[in-house]
């Protein structure tokens, strides 16, 4: 059966109860919560830049990574057994070093792009993260997208187009035009780096643990952002005119970013990195709605149309599960995918830790007592 016949069959057999499930509602609500956190970081950054003339993106990123280190790296240090901090460093330190570098530079390059190009270009080109994510997921995570998924992504991008059109009509095509080519290149680079980071995040949280990912990224992100902050912002930081308002804005930004990093792995484990990034397309809209009251932006009905179209595309994308290639090394078949955070990554070690009598009972139990790795390991 070809793809077109499969879609027609799916439309004929469409059952709303099978699509609009509690799982979809939870994923949508959590995704929009993440979009709200991104909106919070944008608003606090804009207040810092416009009202207090503070432009220190590396300092702001450093505060987020420091919070992650204090929380999750400390949790790793308290672990014992095979998944402790020293074992992780011994086995995968260079991988997390590269991942931390990718994450730090993804945050920095998109902020830097605002100095060279317009907001409209950034909003459009930032969507480049979606096709890069889908390509990396196909290659690394063995995701096999269907035609409906591509159609859903196109619907979401149409929603972004409506949002950009509303910006143009409202006269919000702001930003610098000093070097548009450089600025657009930085946006594309940032989108590619975010895609790499998100795919690595999905693989890690579904095969290892959320605490390990956040702890190691926080640790190496703190080191890298500190070095970069000393090099690039050694003049800007001493020039900050500190007040309780500035301190409050820095704290609000850091807490929003910390919450975003803490909860995003949970949503990715519940769905996928591509699905989460489709949901995050509404973050700019939330920022615009807040800007209508805070910065007196002009309102356009296209903003509402854009929000509805993006949400329709998101629902369509999640209406059909994304299959994976049937390989022995797929995340769903990996023994590590069945582990809870902090358990042994070696299936033999994990089995040997259980009492002999317990194993004997399970080996003689009926089919009704067996569970698949997908049921235990890839759902919260």
GROMACS .gro file of N, CA and C in nm, residues 1-14 146-148:
model
   51
    1UNK      N    1   0.085  -0.119   0.000
    1UNK     CA    2   0.000   0.000   0.000
    1UNK      C    3   0.089   0.125   0.000
    2UNK      N    4   0.066   0.213  -0.099
    2UNK     CA    5   0.149   0.332  -0.106
    2UNK      C    6   0.102   0.435  -0.004
    3UNK      N    7   0.178   0.545   0.004
    3UNK     CA    8   0.151   0.646   0.107
    3UNK      C    9   0.016   0.713   0.087
    4UNK      N   10  -0.019   0.740  -0.039
    4UNK     CA   11  -0.147   0.807  -0.066
    4UNK      C   12  -0.265   0.719  -0.025
    5UNK      N   13  -0.257   0.590  -0.058
    5UNK     CA   14  -0.366   0.499  -0.019
    5UNK      C   15  -0.376   0.487   0.132
    6UNK      N   16  -0.261   0.489   0.198
    6UNK     CA   17  -0.261   0.478   0.344
    6UNK      C   18  -0.329   0.600   0.407
    7UNK      N   19  -0.303   0.720   0.350
    7UNK     CA   20  -0.365   0.841   0.404
    7UNK      C   21  -0.515   0.840   0.381
    8UNK      N   22  -0.557   0.798   0.259
    8UNK     CA   23  -0.701   0.792   0.230
    8UNK      C   24  -0.771   0.693   0.322
    9UNK      N   25  -0.705   0.579   0.348
    9UNK     CA   26  -0.763   0.481   0.439
    9UNK      C   27  -0.772   0.537   0.581
   10UNK      N   28  -0.668   0.611   0.621
   10UNK     CA   29  -0.670   0.671   0.755
   10UNK      C   30  -0.781   0.774   0.768
   11UNK      N   31  -0.806   0.851   0.660
   11UNK     CA   32  -0.913   0.952   0.663
   11UNK      C   33  -1.048   0.884   0.674
   12UNK      N   34  -1.069   0.776   0.599
   12UNK     CA   35  -1.198   0.705   0.604
   12UNK      C   36  -1.223   0.643   0.740
   13UNK      N   37  -1.117   0.594   0.803
   13UNK     CA   38  -1.132   0.529   0.933
   13UNK      C   39  -1.104   0.623   1.050
   14UNK      N   40  -1.102   0.753   1.021
   14UNK     CA   41  -1.067   0.852   1.124
   14UNK      C   42  -1.166   0.846   1.240
  146UNK      N   43   0.604   0.983   0.781
  146UNK     CA   44   0.508   0.959   0.674
  146UNK      C   45   0.468   1.091   0.610
  147UNK      N   46   0.390   1.079   0.504
  147UNK     CA   47   0.350   1.199   0.430
  147UNK      C   48   0.271   1.294   0.517
  148UNK      N   49   0.187   1.241   0.608
  148UNK     CA   50   0.106   1.326   0.695
  148UNK      C   51   0.194   1.413   0.785
   0.00000   0.00000   0.00000
